[in-house]
């Protein structure tokens, strides 16, 4: 039986560290501010944005919410981003994705000042992640690294398999594991011998977006299994990319869904926002 890696516990630790530092800044007269922008009324995005605002309160940040109607034009959204770029009270800017189809997502990401890009989605920050010289950590992959580290399992030299090659998770995840000297394989929909490759992984990260995609026969005995997926089944239940019942019989450590990677993403967002404030005030 695998040990459960608690995202709730690890994220609470990260948020506590952020909270302590934020208090230190407050004592120096520095306020940390995060602007959260949501366009339209996608219910899942609404939940994520509410959770981000709640986390801001927990750690002592000021959050500024901009809830814009679905009909907002690209020019209007870009004008808001420009205003926030220039606002000294705002250390981090987060535009919740996806944005409505008539708005070009890339244009919005590119408009955010790299110094305030706490998602680390801007090409400048993506490039910095590639060369290993980064201030902002890509939130979900950085959260996964914290979860792996919480197990005490060494990454260097291990076979690390990432399923999924998205810009938000798969690609930066692979880079972070590589920076820690993991031997990294990126798998995707065209990968041949997927089962064999996964079954050889000491560390397996699933970020495919397909419920129960990783079955027990794809898990190595004693592996660390990290499930980034959050899928809603027809019966309304949440489920990950990993078949938990099968995988936990073979893994040494496994993350649950929910309560695994999800809370970590938000905790790392708080950490990035604090970093932005510290850099701006020459404290880093
Ligand atoms: N939508 C889903 N995940 C994310 C995220 O990490 N950041 C933003 N901005 N939007 C998202």
CSV table of N, CA, C and O and ligand atoms in Angstrom, one decimal, residues 52 94-97 119 121, ligand 1:
chain,number,residue,atom,x,y,z
A,52,UNK,N,-8.0,31.3,-5.1
A,52,UNK,CA,-6.8,32.2,-5.1
A,52,UNK,C,-7.0,33.4,-4.2
A,52,UNK,O,-6.1,33.8,-3.5
A,94,UNK,N,-2.6,38.0,-12.6
A,94,UNK,CA,-3.0,36.6,-13.0
A,94,UNK,C,-4.3,36.8,-13.8
A,94,UNK,O,-5.2,37.3,-13.3
A,95,UNK,N,-4.2,36.4,-15.1
A,95,UNK,CA,-5.4,36.4,-15.9
A,95,UNK,C,-5.8,34.9,-16.0
A,95,UNK,O,-5.1,34.1,-16.5
A,96,UNK,N,-7.0,34.6,-15.4
A,96,UNK,CA,-7.4,33.2,-15.4
A,96,UNK,C,-7.7,32.7,-16.8
A,96,UNK,O,-8.4,33.4,-17.6
A,97,UNK,N,-7.1,31.6,-17.1
A,97,UNK,CA,-7.3,31.0,-18.4
A,97,UNK,C,-8.3,29.8,-18.3
A,97,UNK,O,-8.4,29.2,-17.2
A,119,UNK,N,2.3,33.6,-13.0
A,119,UNK,CA,2.0,32.3,-13.5
A,119,UNK,C,3.3,31.7,-14.2
A,119,UNK,O,3.3,30.6,-14.5
A,121,UNK,N,4.0,32.4,-17.4
A,121,UNK,CA,3.6,32.0,-18.7
A,121,UNK,C,4.2,32.9,-19.8
A,121,UNK,O,4.2,32.5,-21.0
B,1,LIG,N1,-6.3,28.0,-15.7
B,1,LIG,C1,-6.0,26.7,-15.3
B,1,LIG,N2,-4.8,26.7,-14.7
B,1,LIG,C2,-4.3,28.0,-14.6
B,1,LIG,C3,-3.2,28.6,-14.0
B,1,LIG,O1,-2.3,28.0,-13.4
B,1,LIG,N3,-3.1,29.9,-14.2
B,1,LIG,C4,-4.0,30.6,-14.9
B,1,LIG,N4,-3.9,32.0,-15.1
B,1,LIG,N5,-5.1,30.1,-15.5
B,1,LIG,C5,-5.3,28.8,-15.3
